[in-house]
PDB file of C-alpha atoms in Angstrom:
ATOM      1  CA  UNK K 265      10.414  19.593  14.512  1.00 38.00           C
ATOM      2  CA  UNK K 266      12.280  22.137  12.642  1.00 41.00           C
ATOM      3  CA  UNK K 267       9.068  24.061  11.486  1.00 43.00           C
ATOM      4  CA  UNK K 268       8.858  23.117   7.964  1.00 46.00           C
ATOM      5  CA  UNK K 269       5.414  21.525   6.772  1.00 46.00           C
ATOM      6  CA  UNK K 270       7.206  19.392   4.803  1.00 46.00           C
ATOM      7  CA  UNK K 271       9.020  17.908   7.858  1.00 46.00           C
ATOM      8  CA  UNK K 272       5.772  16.892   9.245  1.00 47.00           C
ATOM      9  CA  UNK K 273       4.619  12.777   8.802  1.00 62.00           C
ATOM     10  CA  UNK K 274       0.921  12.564   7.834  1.00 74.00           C
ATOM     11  CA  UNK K 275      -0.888   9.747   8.322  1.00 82.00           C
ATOM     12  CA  UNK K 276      -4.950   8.965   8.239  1.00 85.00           C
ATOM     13  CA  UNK K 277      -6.768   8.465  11.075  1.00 91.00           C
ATOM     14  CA  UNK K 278      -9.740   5.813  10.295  1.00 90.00           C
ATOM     15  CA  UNK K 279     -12.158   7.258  13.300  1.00 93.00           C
ATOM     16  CA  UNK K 280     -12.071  10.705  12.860  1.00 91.00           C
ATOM     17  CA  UNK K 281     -11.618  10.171   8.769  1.00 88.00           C
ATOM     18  CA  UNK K 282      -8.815  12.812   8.435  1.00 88.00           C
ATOM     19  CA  UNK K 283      -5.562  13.069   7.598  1.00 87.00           C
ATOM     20  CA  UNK K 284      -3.344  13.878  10.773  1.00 88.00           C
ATOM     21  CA  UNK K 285      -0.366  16.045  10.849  1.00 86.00           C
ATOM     22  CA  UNK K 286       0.960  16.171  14.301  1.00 89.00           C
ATOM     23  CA  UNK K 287       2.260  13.278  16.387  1.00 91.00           C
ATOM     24  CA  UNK K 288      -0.179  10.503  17.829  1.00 93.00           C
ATOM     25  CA  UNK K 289       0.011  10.678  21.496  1.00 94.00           C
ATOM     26  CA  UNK K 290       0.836   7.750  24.301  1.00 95.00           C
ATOM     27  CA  UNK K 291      -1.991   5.898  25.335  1.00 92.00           C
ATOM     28  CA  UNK K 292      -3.969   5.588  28.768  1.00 88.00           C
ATOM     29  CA  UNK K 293      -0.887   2.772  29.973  1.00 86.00           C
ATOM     30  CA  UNK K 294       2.059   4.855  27.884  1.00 91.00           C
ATOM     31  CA  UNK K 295       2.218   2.632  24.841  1.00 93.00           C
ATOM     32  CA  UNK K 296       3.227   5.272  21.939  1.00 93.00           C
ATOM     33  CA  UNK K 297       1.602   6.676  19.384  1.00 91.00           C
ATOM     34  CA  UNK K 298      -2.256   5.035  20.316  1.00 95.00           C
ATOM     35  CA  UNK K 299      -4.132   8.160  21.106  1.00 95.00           C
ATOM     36  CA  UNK K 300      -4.846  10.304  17.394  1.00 95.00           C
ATOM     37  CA  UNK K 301      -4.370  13.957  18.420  1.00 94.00           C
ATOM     38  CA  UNK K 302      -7.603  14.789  16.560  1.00 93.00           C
ATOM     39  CA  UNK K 303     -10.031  12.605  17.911  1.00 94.00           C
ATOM     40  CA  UNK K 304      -8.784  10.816  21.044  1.00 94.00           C
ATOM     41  CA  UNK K 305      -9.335   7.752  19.152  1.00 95.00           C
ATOM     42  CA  UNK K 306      -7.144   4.243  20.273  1.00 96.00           C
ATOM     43  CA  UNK K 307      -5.816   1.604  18.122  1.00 96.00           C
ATOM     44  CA  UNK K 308      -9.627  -0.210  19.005  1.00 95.00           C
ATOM     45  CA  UNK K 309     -11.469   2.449  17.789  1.00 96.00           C
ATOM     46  CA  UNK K 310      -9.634   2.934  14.393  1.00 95.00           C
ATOM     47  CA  UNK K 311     -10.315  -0.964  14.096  1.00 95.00           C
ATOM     48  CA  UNK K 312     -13.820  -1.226  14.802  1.00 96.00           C
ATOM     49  CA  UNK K 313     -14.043   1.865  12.369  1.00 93.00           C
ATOM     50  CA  UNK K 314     -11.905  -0.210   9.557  1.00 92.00           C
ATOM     51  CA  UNK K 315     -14.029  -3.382  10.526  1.00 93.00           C
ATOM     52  CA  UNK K 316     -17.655  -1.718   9.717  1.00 94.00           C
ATOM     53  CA  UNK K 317     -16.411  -0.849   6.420  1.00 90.00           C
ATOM     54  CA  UNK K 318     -15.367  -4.396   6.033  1.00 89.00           C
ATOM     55  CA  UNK K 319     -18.878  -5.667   7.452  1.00 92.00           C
ATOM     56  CA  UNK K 320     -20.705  -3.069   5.152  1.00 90.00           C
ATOM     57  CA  UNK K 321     -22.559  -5.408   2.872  1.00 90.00           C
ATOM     58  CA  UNK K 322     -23.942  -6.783   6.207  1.00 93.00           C
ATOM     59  CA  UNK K 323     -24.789  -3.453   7.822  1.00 94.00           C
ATOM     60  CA  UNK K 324     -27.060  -1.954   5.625  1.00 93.00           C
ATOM     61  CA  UNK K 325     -30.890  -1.099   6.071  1.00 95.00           C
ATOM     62  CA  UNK K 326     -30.297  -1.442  10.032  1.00 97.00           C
ATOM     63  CA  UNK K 327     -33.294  -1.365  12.580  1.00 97.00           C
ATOM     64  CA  UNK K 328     -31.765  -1.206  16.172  1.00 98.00           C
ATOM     65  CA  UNK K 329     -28.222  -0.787  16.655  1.00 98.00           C
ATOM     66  CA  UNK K 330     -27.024  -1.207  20.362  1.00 98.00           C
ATOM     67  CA  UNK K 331     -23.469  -0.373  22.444  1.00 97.00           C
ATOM     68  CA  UNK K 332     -22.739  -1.537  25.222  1.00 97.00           C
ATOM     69  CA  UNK K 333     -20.421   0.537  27.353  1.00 94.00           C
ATOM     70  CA  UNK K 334     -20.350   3.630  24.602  1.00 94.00           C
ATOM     71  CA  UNK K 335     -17.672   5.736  24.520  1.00 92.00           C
ATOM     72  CA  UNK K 336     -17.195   9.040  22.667  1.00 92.00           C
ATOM     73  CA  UNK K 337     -14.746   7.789  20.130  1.00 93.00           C
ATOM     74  CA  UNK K 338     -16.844   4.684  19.256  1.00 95.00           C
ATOM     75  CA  UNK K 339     -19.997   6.565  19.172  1.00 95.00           C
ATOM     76  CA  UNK K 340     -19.664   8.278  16.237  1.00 94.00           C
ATOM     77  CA  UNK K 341     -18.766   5.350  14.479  1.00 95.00           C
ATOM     78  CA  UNK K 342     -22.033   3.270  14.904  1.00 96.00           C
ATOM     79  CA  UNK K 343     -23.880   6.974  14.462  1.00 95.00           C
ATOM     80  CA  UNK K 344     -22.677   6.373  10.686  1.00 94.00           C
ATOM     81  CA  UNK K 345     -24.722   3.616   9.870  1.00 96.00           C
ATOM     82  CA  UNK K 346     -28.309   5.083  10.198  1.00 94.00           C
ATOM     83  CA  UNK K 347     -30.138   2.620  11.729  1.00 97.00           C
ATOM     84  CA  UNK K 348     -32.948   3.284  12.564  1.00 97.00           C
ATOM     85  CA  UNK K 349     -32.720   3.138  16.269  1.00 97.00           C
ATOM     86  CA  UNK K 350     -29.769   3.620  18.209  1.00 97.00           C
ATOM     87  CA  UNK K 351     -29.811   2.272  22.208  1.00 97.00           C
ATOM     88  CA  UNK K 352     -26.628   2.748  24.068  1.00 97.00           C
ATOM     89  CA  UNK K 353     -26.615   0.563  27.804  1.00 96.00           C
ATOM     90  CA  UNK K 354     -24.394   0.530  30.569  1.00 94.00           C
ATOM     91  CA  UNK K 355     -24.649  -0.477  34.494  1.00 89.00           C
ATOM     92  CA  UNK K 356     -24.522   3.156  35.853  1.00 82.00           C
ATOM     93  CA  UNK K 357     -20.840   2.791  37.383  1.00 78.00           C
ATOM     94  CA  UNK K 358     -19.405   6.101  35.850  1.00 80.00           C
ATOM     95  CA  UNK K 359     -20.734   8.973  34.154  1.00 80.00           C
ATOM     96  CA  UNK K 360     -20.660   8.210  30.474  1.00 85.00           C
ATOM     97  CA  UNK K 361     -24.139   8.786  27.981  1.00 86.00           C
ATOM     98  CA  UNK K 362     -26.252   6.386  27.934  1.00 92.00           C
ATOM     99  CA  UNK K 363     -29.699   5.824  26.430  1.00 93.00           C
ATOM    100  CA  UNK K 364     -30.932   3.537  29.930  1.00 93.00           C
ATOM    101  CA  UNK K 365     -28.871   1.875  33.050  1.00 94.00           C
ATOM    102  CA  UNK K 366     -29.411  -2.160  32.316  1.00 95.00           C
ATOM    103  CA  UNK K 367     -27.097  -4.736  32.814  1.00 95.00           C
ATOM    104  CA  UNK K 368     -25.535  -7.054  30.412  1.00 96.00           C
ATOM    105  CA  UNK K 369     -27.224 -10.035  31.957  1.00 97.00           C
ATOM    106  CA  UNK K 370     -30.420  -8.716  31.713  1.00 97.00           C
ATOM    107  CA  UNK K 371     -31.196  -7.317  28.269  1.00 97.00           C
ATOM    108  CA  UNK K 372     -34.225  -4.855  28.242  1.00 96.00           C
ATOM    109  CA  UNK K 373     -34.727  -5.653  24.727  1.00 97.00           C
ATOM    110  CA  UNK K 374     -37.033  -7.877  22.960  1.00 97.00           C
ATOM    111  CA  UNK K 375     -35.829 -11.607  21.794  1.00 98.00           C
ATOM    112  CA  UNK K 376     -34.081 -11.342  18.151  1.00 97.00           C
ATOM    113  CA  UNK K 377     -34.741  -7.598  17.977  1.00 97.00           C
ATOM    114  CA  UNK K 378     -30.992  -6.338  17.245  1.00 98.00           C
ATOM    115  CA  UNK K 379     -29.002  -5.941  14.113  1.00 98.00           C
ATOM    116  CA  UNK K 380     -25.874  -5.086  15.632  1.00 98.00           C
ATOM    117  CA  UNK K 381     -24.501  -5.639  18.887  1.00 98.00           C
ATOM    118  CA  UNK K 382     -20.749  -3.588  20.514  1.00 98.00           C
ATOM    119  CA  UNK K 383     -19.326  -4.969  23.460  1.00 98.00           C
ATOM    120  CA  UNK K 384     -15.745  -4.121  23.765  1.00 97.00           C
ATOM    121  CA  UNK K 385     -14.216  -4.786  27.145  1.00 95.00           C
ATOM    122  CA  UNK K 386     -16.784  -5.530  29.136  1.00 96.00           C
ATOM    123  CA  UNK K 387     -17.335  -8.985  29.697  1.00 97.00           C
ATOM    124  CA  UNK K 388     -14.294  -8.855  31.700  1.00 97.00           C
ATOM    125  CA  UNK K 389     -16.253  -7.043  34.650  1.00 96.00           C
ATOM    126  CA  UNK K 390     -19.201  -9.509  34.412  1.00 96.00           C
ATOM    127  CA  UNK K 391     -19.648 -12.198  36.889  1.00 96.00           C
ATOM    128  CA  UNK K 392     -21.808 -14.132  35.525  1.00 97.00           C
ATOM    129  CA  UNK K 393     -20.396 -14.032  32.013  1.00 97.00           C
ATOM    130  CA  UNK K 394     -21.983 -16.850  30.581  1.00 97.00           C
ATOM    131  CA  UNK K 395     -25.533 -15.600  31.186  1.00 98.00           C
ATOM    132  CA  UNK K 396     -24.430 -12.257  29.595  1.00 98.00           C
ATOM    133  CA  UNK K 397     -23.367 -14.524  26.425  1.00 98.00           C
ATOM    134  CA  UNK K 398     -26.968 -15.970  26.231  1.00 98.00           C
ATOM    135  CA  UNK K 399     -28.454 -12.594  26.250  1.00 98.00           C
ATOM    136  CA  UNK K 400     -26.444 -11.074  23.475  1.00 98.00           C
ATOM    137  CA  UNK K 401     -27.323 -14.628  21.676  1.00 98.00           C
ATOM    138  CA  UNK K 402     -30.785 -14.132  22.578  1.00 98.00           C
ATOM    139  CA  UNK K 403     -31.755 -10.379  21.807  1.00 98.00           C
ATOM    140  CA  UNK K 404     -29.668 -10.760  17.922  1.00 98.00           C
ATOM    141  CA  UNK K 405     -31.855 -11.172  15.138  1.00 97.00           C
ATOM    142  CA  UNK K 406     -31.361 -13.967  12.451  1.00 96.00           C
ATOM    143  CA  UNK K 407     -29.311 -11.457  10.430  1.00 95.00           C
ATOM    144  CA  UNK K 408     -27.770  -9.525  13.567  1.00 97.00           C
ATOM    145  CA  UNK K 409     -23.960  -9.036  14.346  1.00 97.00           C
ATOM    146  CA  UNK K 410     -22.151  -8.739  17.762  1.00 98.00           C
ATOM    147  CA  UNK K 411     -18.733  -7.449  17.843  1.00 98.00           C
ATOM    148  CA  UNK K 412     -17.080  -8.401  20.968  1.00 98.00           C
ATOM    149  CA  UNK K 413     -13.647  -7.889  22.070  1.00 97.00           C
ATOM    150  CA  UNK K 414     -11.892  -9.097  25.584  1.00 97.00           C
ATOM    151  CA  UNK K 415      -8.725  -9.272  27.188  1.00 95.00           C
ATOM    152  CA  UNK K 416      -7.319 -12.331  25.901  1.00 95.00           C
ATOM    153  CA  UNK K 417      -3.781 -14.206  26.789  1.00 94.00           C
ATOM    154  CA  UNK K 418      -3.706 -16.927  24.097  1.00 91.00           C
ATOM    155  CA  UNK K 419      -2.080 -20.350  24.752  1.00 92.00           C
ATOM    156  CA  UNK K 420      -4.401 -20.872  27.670  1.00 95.00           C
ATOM    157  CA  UNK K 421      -7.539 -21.238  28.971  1.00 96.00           C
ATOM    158  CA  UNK K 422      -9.713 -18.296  30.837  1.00 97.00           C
ATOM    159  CA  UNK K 423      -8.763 -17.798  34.287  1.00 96.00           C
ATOM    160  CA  UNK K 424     -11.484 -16.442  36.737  1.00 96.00           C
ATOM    161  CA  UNK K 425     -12.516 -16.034  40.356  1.00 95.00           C
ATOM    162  CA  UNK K 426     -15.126 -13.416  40.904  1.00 94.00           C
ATOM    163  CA  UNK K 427     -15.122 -13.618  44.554  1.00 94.00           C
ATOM    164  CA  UNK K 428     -11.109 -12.184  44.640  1.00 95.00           C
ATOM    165  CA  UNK K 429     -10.523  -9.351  46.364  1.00 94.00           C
ATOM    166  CA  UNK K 430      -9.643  -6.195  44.499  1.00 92.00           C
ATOM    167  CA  UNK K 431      -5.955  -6.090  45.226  1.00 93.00           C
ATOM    168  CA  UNK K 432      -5.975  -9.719  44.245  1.00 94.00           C
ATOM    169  CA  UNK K 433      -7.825  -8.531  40.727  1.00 95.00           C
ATOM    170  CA  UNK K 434      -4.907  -6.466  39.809  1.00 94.00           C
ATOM    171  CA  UNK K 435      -2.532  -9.014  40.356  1.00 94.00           C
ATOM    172  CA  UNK K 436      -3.878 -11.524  38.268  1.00 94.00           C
ATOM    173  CA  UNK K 437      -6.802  -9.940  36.192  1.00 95.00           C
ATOM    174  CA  UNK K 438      -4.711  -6.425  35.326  1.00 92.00           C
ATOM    175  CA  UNK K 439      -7.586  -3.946  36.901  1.00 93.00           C
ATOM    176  CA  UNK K 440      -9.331  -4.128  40.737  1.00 94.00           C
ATOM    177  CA  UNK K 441     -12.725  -4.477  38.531  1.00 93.00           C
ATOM    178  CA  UNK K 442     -11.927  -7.761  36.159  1.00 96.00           C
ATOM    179  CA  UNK K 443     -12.828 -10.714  37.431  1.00 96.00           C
ATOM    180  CA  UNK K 444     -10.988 -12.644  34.308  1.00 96.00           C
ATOM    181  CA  UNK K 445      -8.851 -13.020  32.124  1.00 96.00           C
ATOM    182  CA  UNK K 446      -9.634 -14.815  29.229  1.00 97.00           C
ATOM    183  CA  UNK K 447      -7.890 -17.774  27.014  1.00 96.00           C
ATOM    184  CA  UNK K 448      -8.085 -19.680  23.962  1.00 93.00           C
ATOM    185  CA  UNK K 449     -11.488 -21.215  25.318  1.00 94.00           C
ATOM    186  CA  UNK K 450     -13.561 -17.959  24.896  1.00 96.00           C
ATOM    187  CA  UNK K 451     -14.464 -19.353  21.330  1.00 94.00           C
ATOM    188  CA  UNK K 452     -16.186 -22.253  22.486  1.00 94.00           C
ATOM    189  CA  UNK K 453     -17.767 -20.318  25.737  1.00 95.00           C
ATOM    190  CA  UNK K 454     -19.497 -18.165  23.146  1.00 96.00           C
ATOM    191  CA  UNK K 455     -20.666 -21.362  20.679  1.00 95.00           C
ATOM    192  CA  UNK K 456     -22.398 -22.728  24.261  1.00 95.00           C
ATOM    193  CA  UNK K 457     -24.247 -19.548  24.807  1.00 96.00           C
ATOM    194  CA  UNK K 458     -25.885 -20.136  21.202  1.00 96.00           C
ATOM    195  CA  UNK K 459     -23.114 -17.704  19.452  1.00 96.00           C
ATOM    196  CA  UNK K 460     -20.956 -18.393  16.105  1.00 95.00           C
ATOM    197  CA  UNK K 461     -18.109 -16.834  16.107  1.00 94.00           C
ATOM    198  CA  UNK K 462     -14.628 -15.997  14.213  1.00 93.00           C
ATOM    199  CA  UNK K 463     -11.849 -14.252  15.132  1.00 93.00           C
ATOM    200  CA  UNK K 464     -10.516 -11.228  13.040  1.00 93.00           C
ATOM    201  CA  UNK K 465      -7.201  -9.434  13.930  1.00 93.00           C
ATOM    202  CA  UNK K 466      -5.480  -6.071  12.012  1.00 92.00           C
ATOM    203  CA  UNK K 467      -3.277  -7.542   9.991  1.00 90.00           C
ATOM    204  CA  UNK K 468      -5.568 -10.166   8.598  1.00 88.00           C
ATOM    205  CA  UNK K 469      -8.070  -7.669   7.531  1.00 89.00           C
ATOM    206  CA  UNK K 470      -5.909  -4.808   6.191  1.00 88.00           C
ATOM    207  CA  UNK K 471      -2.255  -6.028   6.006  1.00 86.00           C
ATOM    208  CA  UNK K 472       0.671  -6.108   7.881  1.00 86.00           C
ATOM    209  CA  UNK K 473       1.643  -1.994   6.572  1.00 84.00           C
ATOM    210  CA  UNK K 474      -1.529  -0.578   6.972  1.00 87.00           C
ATOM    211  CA  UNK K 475      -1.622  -1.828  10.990  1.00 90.00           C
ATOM    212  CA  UNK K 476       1.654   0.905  11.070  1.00 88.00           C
ATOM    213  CA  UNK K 477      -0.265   3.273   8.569  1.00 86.00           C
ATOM    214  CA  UNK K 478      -2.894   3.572  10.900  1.00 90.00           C
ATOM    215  CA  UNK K 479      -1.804   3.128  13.958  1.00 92.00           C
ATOM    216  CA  UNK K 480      -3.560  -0.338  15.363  1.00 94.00           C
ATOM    217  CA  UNK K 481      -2.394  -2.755  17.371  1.00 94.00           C
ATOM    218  CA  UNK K 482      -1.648  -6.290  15.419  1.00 92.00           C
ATOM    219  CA  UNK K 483      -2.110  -8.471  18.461  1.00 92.00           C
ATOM    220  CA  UNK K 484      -5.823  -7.162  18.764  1.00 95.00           C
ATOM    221  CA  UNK K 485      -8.479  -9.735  18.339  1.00 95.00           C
ATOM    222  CA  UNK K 486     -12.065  -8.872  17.857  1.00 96.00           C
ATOM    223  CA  UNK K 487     -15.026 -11.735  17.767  1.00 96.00           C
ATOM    224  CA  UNK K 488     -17.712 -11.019  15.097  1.00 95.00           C
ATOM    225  CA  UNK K 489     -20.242 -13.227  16.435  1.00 96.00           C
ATOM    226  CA  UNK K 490     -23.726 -14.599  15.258  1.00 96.00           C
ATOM    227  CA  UNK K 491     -26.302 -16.410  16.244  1.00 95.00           C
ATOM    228  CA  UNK K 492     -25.384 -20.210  16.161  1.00 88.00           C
ATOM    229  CA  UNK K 493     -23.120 -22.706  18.089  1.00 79.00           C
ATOM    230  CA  UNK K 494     -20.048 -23.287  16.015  1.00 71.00           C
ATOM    231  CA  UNK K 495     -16.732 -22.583  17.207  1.00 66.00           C
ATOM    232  CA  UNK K 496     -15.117 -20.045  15.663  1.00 59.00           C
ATOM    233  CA  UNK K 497     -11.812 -20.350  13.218  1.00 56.00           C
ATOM    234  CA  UNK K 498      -9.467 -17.907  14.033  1.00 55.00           C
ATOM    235  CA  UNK K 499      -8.225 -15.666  10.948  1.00 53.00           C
ATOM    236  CA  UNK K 500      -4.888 -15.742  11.430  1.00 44.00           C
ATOM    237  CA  UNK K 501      -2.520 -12.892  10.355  1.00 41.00           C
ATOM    238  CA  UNK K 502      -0.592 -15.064   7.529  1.00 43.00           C
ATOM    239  CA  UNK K 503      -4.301 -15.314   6.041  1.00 42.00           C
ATOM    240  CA  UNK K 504      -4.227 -12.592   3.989  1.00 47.00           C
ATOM    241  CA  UNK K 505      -7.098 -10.826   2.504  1.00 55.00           C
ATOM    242  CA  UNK K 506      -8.018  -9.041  -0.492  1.00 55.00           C
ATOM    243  CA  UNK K 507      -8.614  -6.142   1.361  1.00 62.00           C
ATOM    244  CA  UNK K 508      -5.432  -6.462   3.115  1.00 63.00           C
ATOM    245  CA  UNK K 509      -3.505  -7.206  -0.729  1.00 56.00           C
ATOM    246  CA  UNK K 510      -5.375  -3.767  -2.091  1.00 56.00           C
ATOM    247  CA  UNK K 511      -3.964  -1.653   1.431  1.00 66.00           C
ATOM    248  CA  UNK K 512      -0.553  -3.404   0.839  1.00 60.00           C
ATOM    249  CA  UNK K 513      -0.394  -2.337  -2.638  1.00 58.00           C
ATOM    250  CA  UNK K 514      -1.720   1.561  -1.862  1.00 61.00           C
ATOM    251  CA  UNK K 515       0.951   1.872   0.691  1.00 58.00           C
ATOM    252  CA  UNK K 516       3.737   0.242  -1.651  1.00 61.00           C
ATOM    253  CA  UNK K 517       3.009   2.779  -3.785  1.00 58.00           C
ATOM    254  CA  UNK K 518       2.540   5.497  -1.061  1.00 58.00           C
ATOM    255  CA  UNK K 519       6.007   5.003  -0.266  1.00 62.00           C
ATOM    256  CA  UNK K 520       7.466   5.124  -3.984  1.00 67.00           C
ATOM    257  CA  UNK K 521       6.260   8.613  -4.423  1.00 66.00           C
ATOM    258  CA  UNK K 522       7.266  10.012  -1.091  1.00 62.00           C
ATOM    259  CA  UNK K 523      10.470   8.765  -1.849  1.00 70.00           C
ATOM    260  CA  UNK K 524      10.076  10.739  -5.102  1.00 74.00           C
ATOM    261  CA  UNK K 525       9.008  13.530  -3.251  1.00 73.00           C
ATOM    262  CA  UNK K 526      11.669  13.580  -1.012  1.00 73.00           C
ATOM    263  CA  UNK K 527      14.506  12.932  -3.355  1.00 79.00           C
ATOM    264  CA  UNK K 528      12.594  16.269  -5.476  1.00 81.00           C
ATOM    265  CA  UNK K 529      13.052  18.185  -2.094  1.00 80.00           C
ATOM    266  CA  UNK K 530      16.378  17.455  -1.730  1.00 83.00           C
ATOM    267  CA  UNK K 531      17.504  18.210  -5.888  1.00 84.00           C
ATOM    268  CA  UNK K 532      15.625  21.589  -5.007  1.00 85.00           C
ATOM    269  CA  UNK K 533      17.239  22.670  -1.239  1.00 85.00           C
ATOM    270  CA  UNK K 534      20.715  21.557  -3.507  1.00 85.00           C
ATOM    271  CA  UNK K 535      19.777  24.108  -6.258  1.00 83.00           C
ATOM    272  CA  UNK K 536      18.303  27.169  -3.983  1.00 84.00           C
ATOM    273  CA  UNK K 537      21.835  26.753  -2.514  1.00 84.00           C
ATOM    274  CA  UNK K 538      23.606  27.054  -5.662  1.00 80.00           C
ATOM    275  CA  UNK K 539      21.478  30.017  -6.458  1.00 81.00           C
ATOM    276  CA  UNK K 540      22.263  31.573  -3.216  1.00 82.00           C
ATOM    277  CA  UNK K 541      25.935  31.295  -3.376  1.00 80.00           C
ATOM    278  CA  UNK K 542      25.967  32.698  -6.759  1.00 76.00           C
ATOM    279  CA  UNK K 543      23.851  35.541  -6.125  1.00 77.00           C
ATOM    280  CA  UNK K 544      26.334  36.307  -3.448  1.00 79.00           C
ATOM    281  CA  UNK K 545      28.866  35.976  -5.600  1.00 74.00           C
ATOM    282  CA  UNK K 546      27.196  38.271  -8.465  1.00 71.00           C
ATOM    283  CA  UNK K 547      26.890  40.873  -5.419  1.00 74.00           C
ATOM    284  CA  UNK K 548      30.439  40.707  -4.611  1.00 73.00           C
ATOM    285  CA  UNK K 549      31.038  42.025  -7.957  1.00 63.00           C
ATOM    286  CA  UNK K 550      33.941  40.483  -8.655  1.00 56.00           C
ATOM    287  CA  UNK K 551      35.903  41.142 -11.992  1.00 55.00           C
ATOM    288  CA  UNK K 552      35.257  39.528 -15.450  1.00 54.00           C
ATOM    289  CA  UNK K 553      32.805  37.465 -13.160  1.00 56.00           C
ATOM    290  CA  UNK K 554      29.581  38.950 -14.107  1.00 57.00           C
ATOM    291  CA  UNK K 555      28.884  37.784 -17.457  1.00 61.00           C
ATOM    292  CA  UNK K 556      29.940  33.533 -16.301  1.00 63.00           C
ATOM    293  CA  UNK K 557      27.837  34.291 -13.147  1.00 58.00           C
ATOM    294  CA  UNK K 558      24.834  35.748 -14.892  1.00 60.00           C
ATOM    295  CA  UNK K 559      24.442  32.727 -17.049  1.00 65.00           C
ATOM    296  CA  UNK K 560      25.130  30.213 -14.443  1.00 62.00           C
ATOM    297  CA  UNK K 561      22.360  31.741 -12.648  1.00 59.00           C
ATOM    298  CA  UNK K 562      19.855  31.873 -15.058  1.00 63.00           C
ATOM    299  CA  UNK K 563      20.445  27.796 -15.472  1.00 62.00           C
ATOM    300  CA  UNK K 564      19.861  27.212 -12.264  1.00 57.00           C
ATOM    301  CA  UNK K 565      16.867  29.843 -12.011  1.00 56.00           C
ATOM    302  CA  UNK K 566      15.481  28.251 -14.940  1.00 56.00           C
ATOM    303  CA  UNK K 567      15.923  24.139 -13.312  1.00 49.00           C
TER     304      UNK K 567
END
């Protein structure tokens, strides 16, 4: 960084809802630029964020609102919508904020009581997955929303054995506390615990340049679920969406005027320097000089 302001790349940060001067920072495994040094947000966090606003005309007058697994960044995020009541559950195995210890197998919620539903990476750590499934299914109301998101290798089917030992777990789940890793059948595992899903990924929602504007990851894939039994279509990337037309055509034109900007820079570091050398000049006070030197000068004071 050489100090200058205008050396410094902003970009927007879609959690936190500020433009951000300094550098993103690595994230928990190294990848670059994933953590915003505002916020602490990661590329999922900036997505579900991005995805509300997408799901906005869905979202509004909202009774009970529900996260499972909260964290800090994601938090604030639901906090936005005012719903009218706000429950955030987890199992009690670290110290995060919660609302009450319940598991995701075991609901303590009433049937079709919740609008909207977060589970991000945690279906992973569930045994008995399927059972978890038919409670989110059962506890969403006829309008409700869940947003689910799991590790997912596509071009195969979910691999699982809950019984492995934890060494084993890293091996072939990634973590000591996954028992799976899930494939291209999650889809239909959701549609037989009475969910509908689709899949939506960053650059089908907002375009292939905002995913670099604000930092996401493109391979991401998040499940907006209802209630229902039909397997979900992905949306592909090639897709396309107006939303993602309207970001592509912002940032198009993003770029055209810093590239204004930057050639305007440029024209005026060039002309400081010609004023510069001829003021040194002038100083010098070399003969029959001053007059030429004067007028030169006020040219270039004047540009």
């Amino acid at each position: 960084m050489t100090g200058s302001r205008h050396d410094v790349h902003k970009t927007y940060c879609a959690a936190c809802g500020a433009m951000v001067s300094r550098a993103f920072r690595p994230g928990p495994d190294g990848r670059p630029g994933a953590t915003c040094p505002r916020c602490g947000s990661l590329e999922r966090h900036r997505f579900l964020s991005l995805l509300l606003g997408a799901l906005a005309p869905d979202l509004r007058d909202l009774d009970t609102v529900v996260e499972i697994a909260p964290s800090r960044q994601s938090t604030p995020l639901l906090d936005r919508l005012d719903a009218r009541r706000r429950v955030r559950l987890d199992l009690g195995c670290d110290k995060r904020a919660v609302d009450a210890l319940a598991s995701l197998t075991a609901l303590p919620l009433r049937d079709a009581s919740v609008d909207l539903l977060v589970c991000y990476h945690v279906l992973e750590h569930v045994p008995d997955d399927c059972t978890a499934m038919r409670e989110i299914a059962r506890v969403l109301s006829p309008r409700g929303i869940a947003l689910l998101e799991v590790p997912l290798r596509s071009g195969t089917v979910t691999e699982e054995d809950p019984s492995a030992p934890p060494e084993d777990r890293v091996r072939r789940f990634g973590q000591a506390d996954h028992v799976r890793w899930y494939g291209d059948d999650f889809d239909s595992r959701l549609a037989a615990a009475g969910l509908s899903s689709v899949r939506v990924t960053p650059p089908a929602l907002v375009g292939e340049a905002a995913v670099s504007w604000f930092h996401l990851m493109a391979h991401e894939v998040v499940w907006v679920a209802r209630p229902g039994n039909t397997c979900g279509t992905p949306v592909l990337p090639e897709s396309g969406s107006g939303l993602a037309a309207a970001f592509d055509a912002v940032l198009a034109d993003l770029a055209r005027t810093e590239g204004r900007l930057a050639r305007a820079r440029t024209r005026a570091e060039r002309l400081a320097a010609e004023r510069d050398a001829l003021r040194a000049r002038l100083a010098a006070g070399q003969p029959g000089s001053e007059h030429r030197m004067l007028t030169r000068l006020r040219r270039v004071a004047h540009l």
